[in-house]
Amino acid sequence: RVHSVSLNAADYRSMKMGLIPGKKIFGADIAGRVEKVGRNITEFKPGDDVAGDLAGYGFGGLAEYVTAPEKFIIHKPGQVSFEEAAAVPMAAVTALQALRDKAAAQTGQKVLIIGSAGGVGTFAVQLAKHFGCEVTGVCSTKNVQQTISLGADHVIDYTRQRFLETGSRYDIILALNGNYPLSACRRILNPGGKCIMVGGSLPQIFKSILFGWLLSVGSRKMRFLSAKPDKGDLMYIMGLVEKGVIRPVIDRRYPLERTAEAMSYLMGGHSSGKVVIEI
């Protein structure tokens, strides 16, 4: 039984491209309570509170009930609410895989997070600080204080300052939002630095896939991340949430019957954190 679902760019981008998920229903990030289990299920039992990312199983979360393979589901900690748990999976695991796996973030490195106020960005700021990095967030005026509250050392308001022209250099750039010249991002990398493209506008995604390899000649590297659901990664992140090391940022909550309105809001690109549907 689904209690909460959070929306992701993966939902509205699929809609825009006319791609219907295998379950015919959108929504990947879920949190709820087990009602029944199959005969070969050993890790869960009816009554267990769980969370998971169903992107690898055809979505289907925006409903009162959904089936899910054991490998995509984890136990929800008791201290974490259903809506908080639903806000975690795809966005937080994406931030983790970008920083830890693609960028190999290390203590003392300077990290620039373009889009620090979005779903992935809010987790990326917190995880980068957890890894001991010096973090600079890029966001609009209304989200400056939020980014600071998440632990960012510096914040650039892109409505007032051109963050690609400040003269600062970074070891890691996470490009989460917008459509910026890849060559300009490369210029503000330190030698040996990495720019990780994670989502952004569709033109940005296509450019990073097509030309990223060309701009990676030399010590500065341009990489594109296509994050994958990973049970171990989700358990790691949820453990940090349980301990209070990181926290999901929920911008708005909607009932299921207003999902279209919620999707339109998220599609506008100005959400400050996650958008959650309460079933």
Tab-separated table of C-alpha atoms in Angstrom:
chain	number	residue	atom	x	y	z
A	1	ARG	CA	0.000	0.000	0.000
A	2	VAL	CA	1.555	3.272	-1.127
A	3	HIS	CA	1.551	6.142	1.388
A	4	SER	CA	3.787	8.711	-0.350
A	5	VAL	CA	5.408	9.186	-3.755
A	6	SER	CA	7.891	11.832	-4.863
A	7	LEU	CA	8.093	13.142	-8.404
A	8	ASN	CA	11.280	13.331	-10.457
A	9	ALA	CA	12.485	14.803	-13.720
A	10	ALA	CA	12.412	11.220	-15.010
A	11	ASP	CA	8.615	11.383	-14.808
A	12	TYR	CA	7.990	14.597	-16.703
A	13	ARG	CA	10.778	14.066	-19.243
A	14	SER	CA	9.244	10.718	-20.169
A	15	MET	CA	5.872	12.443	-20.531
A	16	LYS	CA	7.350	15.138	-22.746
A	17	MET	CA	8.885	12.511	-25.035
A	18	GLY	CA	5.728	10.385	-25.083
A	19	LEU	CA	7.431	7.488	-23.317
A	20	ILE	CA	4.929	5.510	-21.242
A	21	PRO	CA	6.449	3.396	-18.422
A	22	GLY	CA	6.003	-0.342	-18.385
A	23	LYS	CA	3.414	-0.194	-15.605
A	24	LYS	CA	1.432	2.469	-17.543
A	25	ILE	CA	1.621	4.628	-14.397
A	26	PHE	CA	4.320	7.162	-13.528
A	27	GLY	CA	6.040	7.529	-10.152
A	28	ALA	CA	9.233	5.713	-9.153
A	29	ASP	CA	10.014	6.863	-5.601
A	30	ILE	CA	7.647	5.200	-3.161
A	31	ALA	CA	7.177	4.657	0.553
A	32	GLY	CA	4.460	2.525	2.077
A	33	ARG	CA	3.528	-0.628	3.971
A	34	VAL	CA	3.691	-4.218	2.775
A	35	GLU	CA	0.256	-5.838	2.450
A	36	LYS	CA	1.220	-9.171	0.888
A	37	VAL	CA	4.387	-10.967	-0.232
A	38	GLY	CA	5.097	-13.717	-2.721
A	39	ARG	CA	6.030	-17.179	-1.534
A	40	ASN	CA	9.748	-16.726	-2.306
A	41	ILE	CA	10.092	-13.414	-0.475
A	42	THR	CA	12.270	-13.727	2.638
A	43	GLU	CA	13.344	-10.171	3.489
A	44	PHE	CA	9.896	-8.636	3.996
A	45	LYS	CA	6.603	-9.549	5.600
A	46	PRO	CA	3.137	-7.948	5.761
A	47	GLY	CA	3.174	-4.894	8.000
A	48	ASP	CA	6.744	-3.852	7.176
A	49	ASP	CA	7.262	-0.191	6.339
A	50	VAL	CA	9.346	0.120	3.175
A	51	ALA	CA	10.699	2.523	0.560
A	52	GLY	CA	12.197	2.108	-2.884
A	53	ASP	CA	12.891	3.264	-6.428
A	54	LEU	CA	10.830	1.472	-9.082
A	55	ALA	CA	12.516	3.084	-12.096
A	56	GLY	CA	14.017	-0.288	-12.960
A	57	TYR	CA	10.637	-2.012	-12.756
A	58	GLY	CA	8.399	0.103	-14.961
A	59	PHE	CA	7.452	2.766	-12.370
A	60	GLY	CA	3.804	2.472	-11.177
A	61	GLY	CA	4.072	4.371	-7.886
A	62	LEU	CA	1.307	6.941	-8.399
A	63	ALA	CA	-1.393	4.570	-7.212
A	64	GLU	CA	-2.857	3.196	-4.010
A	65	TYR	CA	-1.063	-0.139	-4.471
A	66	VAL	CA	1.955	-1.333	-6.426
A	67	THR	CA	3.932	-4.546	-6.744
A	68	ALA	CA	7.713	-4.471	-6.523
A	69	PRO	CA	10.592	-6.965	-6.656
A	70	GLU	CA	12.485	-7.456	-3.416
A	71	LYS	CA	15.700	-6.078	-4.944
A	72	PHE	CA	14.255	-2.565	-5.353
A	73	ILE	CA	12.864	-2.200	-1.820
A	74	ILE	CA	14.434	-1.472	1.566
A	75	HIS	CA	13.090	-1.276	5.109
A	76	LYS	CA	12.070	2.247	6.112
A	77	PRO	CA	13.599	3.382	9.414
A	78	GLY	CA	10.974	4.068	12.048
A	79	GLN	CA	12.270	7.598	12.686
A	80	VAL	CA	11.837	8.558	9.022
A	81	SER	CA	8.311	9.498	7.912
A	82	PHE	CA	6.722	8.044	4.777
A	83	GLU	CA	6.937	11.371	2.929
A	84	GLU	CA	10.600	11.847	3.901
A	85	ALA	CA	11.411	8.304	2.787
A	86	ALA	CA	9.636	8.808	-0.545
A	87	ALA	CA	11.669	11.975	-1.145
A	88	VAL	CA	14.976	10.131	-0.923
A	89	PRO	CA	15.519	7.324	-3.481
A	90	MET	CA	16.175	8.613	-7.000
A	91	ALA	CA	17.445	12.101	-6.166
A	92	ALA	CA	19.712	11.103	-3.294
A	93	VAL	CA	21.158	8.043	-5.041
A	94	THR	CA	21.824	10.182	-8.134
A	95	ALA	CA	23.731	12.702	-6.018
A	96	LEU	CA	25.677	9.895	-4.337
A	97	GLN	CA	26.636	8.185	-7.594
A	98	ALA	CA	27.688	11.518	-9.114
A	99	LEU	CA	29.915	12.565	-6.207
A	100	ARG	CA	31.283	9.242	-5.015
A	101	ASP	CA	31.422	7.137	-8.175
A	102	LYS	CA	31.849	9.563	-11.092
A	103	ALA	CA	33.726	12.377	-9.350
A	104	ALA	CA	35.501	10.396	-6.595
A	105	ALA	CA	34.980	13.311	-4.196
A	106	GLN	CA	37.714	13.697	-1.583
A	107	THR	CA	38.172	15.751	1.560
A	108	GLY	CA	39.284	19.300	0.816
A	109	GLN	CA	38.186	19.371	-2.820
A	110	LYS	CA	36.260	22.374	-4.114
A	111	VAL	CA	32.837	21.421	-5.481
A	112	LEU	CA	30.494	23.624	-7.529
A	113	ILE	CA	26.866	22.469	-7.587
A	114	ILE	CA	24.858	24.146	-10.354
A	115	GLY	CA	21.230	23.757	-9.306
A	116	SER	CA	21.778	23.412	-5.565
A	117	ALA	CA	18.100	23.993	-4.734
A	118	GLY	CA	16.541	21.172	-6.752
A	119	GLY	CA	15.794	17.616	-5.718
A	120	VAL	CA	19.247	16.243	-6.564
A	121	GLY	CA	21.006	19.480	-5.636
A	122	THR	CA	19.755	19.592	-2.050
A	123	PHE	CA	21.146	16.102	-1.457
A	124	ALA	CA	24.363	16.870	-3.359
A	125	VAL	CA	25.171	19.847	-1.124
A	126	GLN	CA	24.754	17.746	2.014
A	127	LEU	CA	26.647	14.734	0.678
A	128	ALA	CA	29.553	16.854	-0.573
A	129	LYS	CA	29.874	18.379	2.903
A	130	HIS	CA	29.638	14.891	4.420
A	131	PHE	CA	32.585	13.888	2.220
A	132	GLY	CA	34.582	16.852	3.527
A	133	CYS	CA	34.432	19.070	0.442
A	134	GLU	CA	34.280	22.860	0.199
A	135	VAL	CA	30.910	23.457	-1.429
A	136	THR	CA	29.675	26.326	-3.586
A	137	GLY	CA	26.011	26.224	-4.565
A	138	VAL	CA	24.412	27.997	-7.522
A	139	CYS	CA	20.742	28.913	-7.222
A	140	SER	CA	18.273	31.798	-7.514
A	141	THR	CA	17.767	34.503	-4.906
A	142	LYS	CA	14.860	32.785	-3.135
A	143	ASN	CA	16.936	29.655	-2.474
A	144	VAL	CA	20.175	31.217	-1.207
A	145	GLN	CA	19.305	30.821	2.480
A	146	GLN	CA	18.109	27.253	1.948
A	147	THR	CA	21.422	26.305	0.304
A	148	ILE	CA	23.340	27.882	3.190
A	149	SER	CA	21.190	26.007	5.702
A	150	LEU	CA	22.142	22.720	4.017
A	151	GLY	CA	25.809	23.426	4.696
A	152	ALA	CA	27.142	25.170	1.582
A	153	ASP	CA	30.283	27.235	2.251
A	154	HIS	CA	29.511	29.684	-0.549
A	155	VAL	CA	26.402	30.475	-2.605
A	156	ILE	CA	26.221	32.215	-5.972
A	157	ASP	CA	22.925	33.816	-6.945
A	158	TYR	CA	22.842	33.267	-10.703
A	159	THR	CA	20.321	36.088	-11.166
A	160	ARG	CA	22.933	38.569	-9.912
A	161	GLN	CA	26.281	37.049	-10.799
A	162	ARG	CA	27.646	35.037	-13.719
A	163	PHE	CA	29.013	32.037	-11.876
A	164	LEU	CA	31.110	30.938	-14.864
A	165	GLU	CA	32.979	34.248	-14.790
A	166	THR	CA	33.882	34.684	-11.106
A	167	GLY	CA	37.499	33.597	-11.576
A	168	SER	CA	37.071	30.699	-9.120
A	169	ARG	CA	38.252	27.208	-10.019
A	170	TYR	CA	36.854	23.888	-8.895
A	171	ASP	CA	37.911	20.256	-8.620
A	172	ILE	CA	34.377	18.992	-9.220
A	173	ILE	CA	31.405	20.563	-10.967
A	174	LEU	CA	27.963	18.977	-10.782
A	175	ALA	CA	25.838	20.454	-13.575
A	176	LEU	CA	22.298	19.619	-12.464
A	177	ASN	CA	20.222	22.382	-14.023
A	178	GLY	CA	20.291	24.780	-16.937
A	179	ASN	CA	21.883	24.754	-20.346
A	180	TYR	CA	25.409	26.141	-20.042
A	181	PRO	CA	28.311	25.905	-22.511
A	182	LEU	CA	30.307	22.776	-21.745
A	183	SER	CA	33.504	24.549	-22.740
A	184	ALA	CA	32.832	27.267	-20.151
A	185	CYS	CA	32.328	24.654	-17.443
A	186	ARG	CA	35.584	23.006	-18.488
A	187	ARG	CA	37.484	26.312	-18.231
A	188	ILE	CA	36.707	26.695	-14.528
A	189	LEU	CA	37.943	23.212	-13.644
A	190	ASN	CA	41.278	22.796	-11.929
A	191	PRO	CA	43.780	20.483	-13.680
A	192	GLY	CA	42.593	16.949	-13.006
A	193	GLY	CA	39.086	18.221	-12.317
A	194	LYS	CA	35.825	16.593	-13.370
A	195	CYS	CA	32.541	18.062	-14.558
A	196	ILE	CA	29.639	15.655	-14.093
A	197	MET	CA	26.524	16.342	-16.152
A	198	VAL	CA	23.454	15.096	-14.293
A	199	GLY	CA	20.217	15.891	-16.066
A	200	GLY	CA	19.708	19.568	-16.827
A	201	SER	CA	17.797	20.619	-19.919
A	202	LEU	CA	17.399	18.139	-22.777
A	203	PRO	CA	19.803	20.154	-25.010
A	204	GLN	CA	22.363	20.027	-22.184
A	205	ILE	CA	21.989	16.263	-21.886
A	206	PHE	CA	22.413	15.708	-25.627
A	207	LYS	CA	25.446	18.000	-25.802
A	208	SER	CA	27.153	16.254	-22.902
A	209	ILE	CA	26.579	12.842	-24.492
A	210	LEU	CA	27.717	13.936	-27.963
A	211	PHE	CA	30.640	16.226	-27.139
A	212	GLY	CA	31.706	15.324	-23.616
A	213	TRP	CA	34.373	12.927	-24.866
A	214	LEU	CA	35.916	15.599	-27.079
A	215	LEU	CA	36.187	18.053	-24.190
A	216	SER	CA	37.749	15.351	-22.003
A	217	VAL	CA	41.013	15.369	-23.907
A	218	GLY	CA	43.649	16.312	-21.318
A	219	SER	CA	43.430	16.232	-17.547
A	220	ARG	CA	40.041	17.947	-17.243
A	221	LYS	CA	37.207	15.468	-17.749
A	222	MET	CA	33.572	15.903	-18.774
A	223	ARG	CA	31.328	13.034	-17.718
A	224	PHE	CA	27.614	12.250	-18.058
A	225	LEU	CA	25.846	10.305	-15.337
A	226	SER	CA	22.873	8.072	-15.983
A	227	ALA	CA	22.082	7.036	-12.425
A	228	LYS	CA	20.748	3.550	-11.727
A	229	PRO	CA	18.617	2.280	-8.835
A	230	ASP	CA	20.884	0.551	-6.337
A	231	LYS	CA	19.613	-1.070	-3.158
A	232	GLY	CA	22.937	-0.775	-1.365
A	233	ASP	CA	23.232	2.919	-2.204
A	234	LEU	CA	19.670	3.559	-1.045
A	235	MET	CA	20.315	1.762	2.250
A	236	TYR	CA	23.452	3.856	2.766
A	237	ILE	CA	21.591	7.113	2.115
A	238	MET	CA	18.614	6.148	4.272
A	239	GLY	CA	21.042	5.368	7.071
A	240	LEU	CA	22.394	8.920	6.853
A	241	VAL	CA	18.838	10.280	6.914
A	242	GLU	CA	18.040	8.141	9.968
A	243	LYS	CA	21.106	9.545	11.769
A	244	GLY	CA	20.237	13.116	10.823
A	245	VAL	CA	23.408	13.561	8.759
A	246	ILE	CA	21.343	14.591	5.732
A	247	ARG	CA	17.691	15.519	5.405
A	248	PRO	CA	15.230	15.490	2.528
A	249	VAL	CA	13.985	18.948	1.569
A	250	ILE	CA	10.291	18.857	0.664
A	251	ASP	CA	9.018	21.896	-1.202
A	252	ARG	CA	5.350	21.030	-1.741
A	253	ARG	CA	2.866	18.296	-0.948
A	254	TYR	CA	-0.170	17.381	-3.056
A	255	PRO	CA	-2.947	14.778	-2.767
A	256	LEU	CA	-3.094	12.108	-5.478
A	257	GLU	CA	-5.968	13.789	-7.318
A	258	ARG	CA	-3.800	16.898	-7.867
A	259	THR	CA	-0.845	15.006	-9.346
A	260	ALA	CA	-1.166	16.762	-12.721
A	261	GLU	CA	-0.867	20.127	-10.966
A	262	ALA	CA	2.152	18.865	-9.020
A	263	MET	CA	3.815	17.641	-12.209
A	264	SER	CA	3.244	20.998	-13.904
A	265	TYR	CA	4.838	22.778	-10.962
A	266	LEU	CA	7.900	20.521	-11.031
A	267	MET	CA	8.138	20.863	-14.805
A	268	GLY	CA	8.462	24.625	-14.355
A	269	GLY	CA	11.954	24.041	-12.992
A	270	HIS	CA	11.692	26.228	-9.896
A	271	SER	CA	10.969	23.770	-7.106
A	272	SER	CA	13.034	24.156	-3.946
A	273	GLY	CA	13.600	20.507	-3.148
A	274	LYS	CA	11.229	17.616	-3.661
A	275	VAL	CA	7.541	17.513	-4.616
A	276	VAL	CA	5.647	14.765	-2.779
A	277	ILE	CA	2.290	13.162	-3.529
A	278	GLU	CA	0.396	11.896	-0.489
A	279	ILE	CA	-1.863	8.935	-1.194
